[in-house]
Each structure stands twice: as C-alpha cells, then as structure tokens.
Short mmCIF file of C-alpha atoms in Angstrom, two decimals:
data_model
loop_
_atom_site.label_atom_id
_atom_site.label_comp_id
_atom_site.label_asym_id
_atom_site.label_seq_id
_atom_site.Cartn_x
_atom_site.Cartn_y
_atom_site.Cartn_z
CA MET A 1 109.71 121.83 15.42
CA THR A 2 109.34 124.26 18.34
CA ARG A 3 110.43 123.81 21.94
CA GLN A 4 107.03 122.77 23.33
CA PRO A 5 106.38 119.62 21.24
CA LEU A 6 110.02 118.57 21.66
CA LEU A 7 109.63 118.87 25.41
CA LYS A 8 106.47 116.77 25.26
CA SER A 9 108.26 114.05 23.29
CA LEU A 10 111.06 113.94 25.88
CA GLU A 11 108.51 113.72 28.69
CA VAL A 12 106.88 110.75 26.93
CA ALA A 13 110.27 109.07 26.50
CA LEU A 14 111.03 109.46 30.21
CA ASN A 15 107.49 108.87 31.42
CA GLY A 16 108.40 105.64 33.21
CA ARG A 17 111.00 107.30 35.40
CA ARG A 18 110.50 109.08 38.67
CA ASP A 19 110.92 112.82 38.04
CA GLY A 20 110.77 112.10 34.31
CA ALA A 21 109.08 115.41 33.48
CA GLN A 22 111.65 117.38 35.44
CA ASP A 23 114.48 115.45 33.79
CA ALA A 24 112.99 116.20 30.37
CA ARG A 25 112.99 119.93 31.08
CA LEU A 26 116.55 119.94 32.37
CA LEU A 27 117.84 117.88 29.45
CA LEU A 28 116.11 120.07 26.88
CA CYS A 29 117.48 123.22 28.48
CA ARG A 30 120.95 121.69 28.43
CA ALA A 31 120.60 120.74 24.76
CA LEU A 32 119.42 124.26 23.87
CA ASN A 33 121.82 125.99 26.29
CA ILE A 34 119.00 128.00 27.85
CA THR A 35 117.49 128.38 31.33
CA CYS A 36 114.21 126.78 32.38
CA GLU A 37 112.78 130.28 32.73
CA GLU A 38 113.57 130.97 29.08
CA LEU A 39 112.03 127.66 28.05
CA PHE A 40 108.75 128.49 29.78
CA ALA A 41 108.76 132.09 28.52
CA HIS A 42 109.26 131.16 24.85
CA PRO A 43 107.91 127.64 24.17
CA GLU A 44 107.12 128.65 20.58
CA THR A 45 110.76 129.20 19.58
CA ARG A 46 111.93 126.86 16.83
CA VAL A 47 114.54 124.21 17.51
CA SER A 48 117.20 123.27 14.97
CA PHE A 49 117.60 119.72 13.70
CA PHE A 50 120.88 119.31 15.55
CA GLN A 51 119.44 120.65 18.80
CA SER A 52 116.60 118.16 18.51
CA ILE A 53 119.02 115.28 17.93
CA ARG A 54 121.09 116.36 20.90
CA ALA A 55 118.07 116.57 23.21
CA ARG A 56 116.85 113.12 22.15
CA SER A 57 120.32 111.63 22.66
CA PHE A 58 120.32 113.03 26.20
CA ALA A 59 116.95 111.38 26.84
CA THR A 60 118.25 108.06 25.51
CA ARG A 61 121.19 108.22 27.89
CA ARG A 62 118.81 108.92 30.76
CA GLN A 63 116.64 105.98 29.75
CA LYS A 64 119.75 103.81 30.21
CA ASN A 65 120.07 105.01 33.83
CA GLU A 66 122.99 107.37 33.28
CA PRO A 67 122.84 109.89 36.15
CA ILE A 68 121.36 113.15 35.00
CA ALA A 69 124.25 115.03 36.63
CA TYR A 70 126.69 113.38 34.22
CA ILE A 71 124.51 114.28 31.24
CA LEU A 72 124.09 117.87 32.41
CA GLN A 73 127.75 117.92 33.50
CA TYR A 74 126.99 119.68 36.76
CA ARG A 75 125.47 119.11 40.19
CA GLU A 76 124.48 121.73 42.72
CA PHE A 77 126.04 121.51 46.17
CA LEU A 78 124.93 124.02 48.80
CA GLY A 79 123.89 126.57 46.21
CA ARG A 80 126.91 126.29 43.90
CA GLU A 81 127.18 124.42 40.61
CA PHE A 82 130.05 121.95 40.35
CA LEU A 83 131.33 120.39 37.16
CA VAL A 84 131.00 116.60 37.33
CA ASN A 85 131.81 113.78 34.95
CA ARG A 86 132.38 110.05 35.22
CA ASN A 87 135.79 110.60 36.82
CA VAL A 88 134.23 111.86 40.07
CA LEU A 89 131.41 110.95 42.40
CA ILE A 90 128.32 113.09 42.13
CA PRO A 91 128.06 115.39 45.21
CA ARG A 92 125.13 114.37 47.39
CA PRO A 93 122.96 116.20 49.91
CA GLU A 94 124.13 113.78 52.61
CA THR A 95 127.63 115.26 52.41
CA GLU A 96 126.27 118.72 53.20
CA VAL A 97 126.14 117.58 56.84
CA ILE A 98 129.92 117.95 57.01
CA VAL A 99 129.78 121.60 55.92
CA ASN A 100 127.01 122.38 58.37
CA LEU A 101 128.99 120.81 61.21
CA VAL A 102 132.09 122.81 60.33
CA LYS A 103 130.08 126.05 60.42
CA ASN A 104 129.15 125.27 64.03
CA GLU A 105 132.75 124.61 65.08
CA LYS A 106 135.32 127.08 66.33
CA PRO A 107 137.36 128.39 63.39
CA PHE A 108 140.10 126.16 62.00
CA ASP A 109 143.49 127.34 60.77
CA LEU A 110 143.86 124.48 58.30
CA VAL A 111 141.42 122.15 56.54
CA LEU A 112 142.60 118.97 54.82
CA ASP A 113 140.08 117.36 52.45
CA ILE A 114 141.18 113.79 51.81
CA GLY A 115 139.77 112.14 48.69
CA THR A 116 138.41 115.40 47.31
CA GLY A 117 136.85 114.09 44.06
CA SER A 118 135.02 117.00 42.40
CA GLY A 119 136.33 119.32 45.13
CA ALA A 120 132.84 120.13 46.40
CA LEU A 121 133.79 119.91 50.08
CA ALA A 122 137.19 121.59 49.82
CA ILE A 123 135.93 124.45 47.66
CA THR A 124 132.83 125.06 49.77
CA LEU A 125 134.89 125.14 52.97
CA ALA A 126 137.47 127.44 51.36
CA LEU A 127 134.72 129.87 50.34
CA GLU A 128 132.76 129.73 53.59
CA THR A 129 135.55 129.70 56.18
CA ASN A 130 138.80 131.60 56.66
CA ALA A 131 140.85 128.41 56.83
CA ARG A 132 143.64 127.46 54.44
CA VAL A 133 142.45 124.39 52.52
CA ILE A 134 144.55 121.59 51.05
CA ALA A 135 142.81 118.78 49.12
CA THR A 136 144.23 115.43 48.05
CA ASP A 137 143.09 112.68 45.71
CA ILE A 138 144.75 109.64 44.20
CA SER A 139 143.04 110.18 40.83
CA ARG A 140 144.70 112.56 38.37
CA ARG A 141 141.45 112.83 36.40
CA ALA A 142 139.43 113.69 39.50
CA LEU A 143 141.91 116.44 40.38
CA ARG A 144 141.50 117.95 36.92
CA VAL A 145 137.78 118.30 37.63
CA ALA A 146 138.39 119.71 41.12
CA LYS A 147 140.88 122.29 39.83
CA LYS A 148 138.42 123.43 37.16
CA ASN A 149 135.73 123.85 39.81
CA ALA A 150 138.07 125.81 42.08
CA LYS A 151 139.01 128.15 39.22
CA THR A 152 135.40 128.66 38.14
CA LEU A 153 134.21 129.38 41.68
CA GLY A 154 137.23 131.45 42.71
CA ALA A 155 138.38 129.23 45.57
CA GLY A 156 142.00 129.23 46.71
CA VAL A 157 142.46 125.53 47.33
CA ILE A 158 145.83 123.75 47.14
CA PHE A 159 145.51 120.38 45.38
CA ARG A 160 147.88 117.45 45.75
CA ARG A 161 147.81 114.12 43.93
CA CYS A 162 148.58 111.42 46.49
CA SER A 163 147.17 108.65 48.62
CA LEU A 164 145.57 110.03 51.77
CA LEU A 165 148.11 112.18 53.71
CA SER A 166 151.27 111.06 51.93
CA ARG A 167 151.98 114.49 50.37
CA ILE A 168 150.89 116.61 53.31
CA ARG A 169 154.20 118.15 54.37
CA LYS A 170 155.37 119.25 57.78
CA SER A 171 155.65 122.75 56.36
CA ASP A 172 151.93 122.68 55.50
CA ILE A 173 151.07 122.11 59.14
CA GLN A 174 153.81 124.06 60.91
CA GLY A 175 152.44 126.64 63.34
CA VAL A 176 148.84 125.48 62.98
CA LEU A 177 146.90 125.41 66.25
CA ARG A 178 143.59 123.95 65.11
CA THR A 179 143.32 121.47 62.23
CA LEU A 180 140.31 119.86 60.55
CA ILE A 181 140.53 116.72 58.43
CA VAL A 182 137.43 115.92 56.35
CA ALA A 183 137.09 112.74 54.33
CA ASN A 184 134.45 111.19 52.13
CA LEU A 185 136.49 108.13 51.18
CA PRO A 186 135.33 104.90 49.53
CA TYR A 187 133.36 102.93 52.12
CA LEU A 188 131.50 100.27 50.14
CA THR A 189 132.26 96.61 49.57
CA ASP A 190 131.67 94.87 46.24
CA GLU A 191 128.58 93.32 47.83
CA THR A 192 127.07 96.63 48.89
CA LEU A 193 127.92 98.16 45.51
CA ALA A 194 126.14 95.30 43.74
CA ALA A 195 123.01 96.13 45.75
CA SER A 196 123.22 99.83 44.84
CA PRO A 197 121.03 101.49 42.19
CA ASN A 198 122.12 101.04 38.58
CA GLU A 199 122.91 104.73 38.34
CA VAL A 200 125.62 104.23 40.95
CA LYS A 201 127.11 100.84 40.17
CA ASP A 202 127.10 101.21 36.37
CA TYR A 203 128.31 104.79 36.05
CA GLU A 204 130.07 106.26 39.08
CA PRO A 205 133.82 105.51 39.47
CA HIS A 206 134.49 102.21 41.23
CA LEU A 207 137.74 103.63 42.65
CA ALA A 208 135.76 106.26 44.57
CA LEU A 209 133.13 103.83 45.85
CA VAL A 210 134.66 100.52 46.94
CA SER A 211 137.19 100.19 49.74
CA ASP A 212 137.47 96.47 50.44
CA ASN A 213 135.48 93.28 50.88
CA ASN A 214 135.94 93.23 54.63
CA ASP A 215 133.55 95.86 56.01
CA GLY A 216 134.25 98.77 53.66
CA LEU A 217 136.39 100.61 56.20
CA ASP A 218 139.95 99.58 55.35
CA ILE A 219 140.79 102.90 53.69
CA TYR A 220 139.53 104.76 56.75
CA ARG A 221 141.70 102.48 58.88
CA SER A 222 144.71 103.52 56.78
CA LEU A 223 143.80 107.20 57.14
CA LEU A 224 143.40 106.97 60.92
CA LYS A 225 146.71 105.13 61.18
CA GLN A 226 148.46 107.90 59.23
CA ILE A 227 146.78 110.58 61.33
CA CYS A 228 147.79 108.95 64.59
CA GLU A 229 151.38 108.39 63.44
CA ARG A 230 151.63 112.12 62.70
CA ARG A 231 149.36 113.41 65.46
CA ALA A 232 152.04 115.63 67.01
CA GLU A 233 152.37 117.57 63.72
CA PHE A 234 148.75 118.69 63.57
CA GLY A 235 148.75 121.25 66.35
CA LYS A 236 146.99 121.39 69.69
CA GLU A 237 143.49 120.57 68.42
CA LEU A 238 142.63 118.06 65.69
CA VAL A 239 139.08 117.26 64.54
CA VAL A 240 138.29 114.56 61.99
CA LEU A 241 134.94 114.37 60.14
CA CYS A 242 134.31 111.24 58.06
CA GLU A 243 131.30 110.35 55.95
CA ILE A 244 130.14 106.74 56.35
CA ASP A 245 127.39 104.35 55.38
CA PRO A 246 124.66 104.25 58.05
CA GLY A 247 125.29 100.52 58.51
CA GLN A 248 128.83 101.27 59.72
CA LYS A 249 127.83 103.49 62.64
CA ASP A 250 128.66 100.84 65.24
CA ILE A 251 131.97 99.85 63.65
CA VAL A 252 133.65 103.21 63.04
CA PRO A 253 133.90 104.28 66.71
CA LEU A 254 135.78 101.04 67.42
CA LEU A 255 138.50 102.10 64.97
CA SER A 256 139.54 104.90 67.31
CA SER A 257 139.17 103.03 70.59
CA PRO A 258 142.16 102.22 72.85
CA ASP A 259 142.19 98.60 71.65
CA SER A 260 142.00 99.31 67.92
CA GLY A 261 145.70 99.72 67.31
CA GLU A 262 144.94 102.78 65.17
CA GLY A 263 145.04 105.39 67.91
CA PHE A 264 142.76 106.75 70.59
CA ALA A 265 140.14 109.45 70.06
CA GLN A 266 139.33 111.76 72.93
CA SER A 267 135.70 111.87 71.79
CA VAL A 268 133.56 110.27 69.09
CA CYS A 269 130.15 111.56 67.97
CA ILE A 270 127.81 110.40 65.22
CA TYR A 271 125.61 112.84 63.30
CA ASN A 272 122.60 112.06 61.14
CA ASP A 273 121.85 113.39 57.67
CA LEU A 274 118.57 115.10 56.75
CA SER A 275 116.94 111.70 56.25
CA GLY A 276 117.76 110.70 59.82
CA ASN A 277 120.48 108.20 58.86
CA ALA A 278 123.84 108.06 60.62
CA ARG A 279 126.19 109.76 58.17
CA VAL A 280 129.14 111.59 59.73
CA ILE A 281 131.56 110.55 62.45
CA ARG A 282 133.26 113.35 64.37
CA MET A 283 136.45 112.49 66.24
CA GLU A 284 138.80 114.58 68.32
CA LEU A 285 142.27 113.09 68.39
#
C-alpha cells in the first residue's frame, strides 16, 4: 500500500470527528515519521506493513477520544513544540495570555512558575525574557517531562519538586527587586470535570485538573496564603498572574481583598483570552 490510500482509510475512520481529515494527516505523518509537506510531495511512496499497523492504531486511539497531542506526543505553544504525555496537561492557547501579559510588563528579575506541568510557561518565559526562572510541581513525572522540554529547547530553568512555594528558598529571592509569580493550578471541581469533554476527563491527569469540591479555588487560596506570609521576601514589587475558569472571575478578586484573610492586593485586574472569556487574574501584592 502507498501513502495516499492509507491516508484515505484514516480519513474514513475519523470521518465522524471534527477536524478528522487534519487528524488523519497528522497521525499518518507521525506513524511514518515524516512532515506533512513530505506526505503531500510523495503520496505514491509505499508504506510498510508495520507503518500501516501503527497508523491504524493511532486512528483507533483517536476514535476513543484520546487527545491527539498525547498520540503525537507533542503540542505547539507559541511556536515551540513541547513534549506531552498523560502525566501533564496539554498546553492550551488560553494560557498564552499569560505570556503576552508578561511581555507588556516591565522586566522582572525573577519568575516563579508554580505548578509547571510540561514546563510550557516557564520555558517560554525563560527564552523570551531575561529573568531567572524557577518552576515547581508536586508531580515527579510531570517534572521529568518539563526537564526534557527545557533541555530540548535550550532553556535554563531551575526545577523543584514541591507543593507550591515550599521549596522556594530565601536565597532564591535575595536581592530581587521585581518578582513575578505565574500559576496555572488545578481550578476545577469534580462536578465541573464531569461536565468537561471526554478528551479532558478521561485522559488528562486528575491531579492537574481538580482542586476541591468547594469552588475549585482552594489551591489558589493556599498559594495566596503562602505568598502573603512571605511577602517581605519577594522584593519591592510582586506581580501574580493566575489562570482561572471564566466562571470564577467574580470569586478570585475576593481572595485578595482586605476581608479574605489571605492578604491584601494593591490592585486586581482580569484579562480575557482570545475567545473573550475571563482567563487571567493579575494581582499586585
């Protein structure tokens, strides 16, 4: 069999899915270890039996709603390819808002990425700013993925396995005048996860998705508490950028109000993603 009829058979198998034809092309290219340009340039090239089996197995996985990023083992984030697997969340365009906001800020001396996952945020900020970047995650397996991405992309990020800020040392912060903390922490409840697409609830890591069954913000409460307890260590200026669910836009500012018990933010702003949904909270503390 040649590439063209195999591609057609994959397109038929994925015909009921949105973007099925595009998925078929990407999966075939992955199975053959070629680019899409090469596929289109040489559709007549013969495919081995094992390559055919591999391509069809990829299509079967996609039919079962496995995210295509996990099958391909990469996802693009702001023009760079990041290794992903089922130990990390798949980077999403919504998170790009954080990077774009940072680019419009005054330069930071230190960036702390809390809950780094695949490392997409930390690595991108390390490569696109002059700041020193430290990234933390509670998952050993997620950190393995993040370290591989940093090595592949040539980013000098320091990784620490810990919960939130627990292994950020005074020596890491000493002498810093302007600090940025970015966080894309779990912010779902079991109820909101149950209402999520099958690709999310059946495949992406529960640990990275669900915070609590209160309002989904308990882990952010813990982070803000730790930040406020250590506020004097972070230098003169401290900015915090947190990704949230749009439905939490009215709750999050209350966490940093004078009556919250978590600390008081000097200013709180909400920024929308490209779809117009509230996505990132910016706080100065």
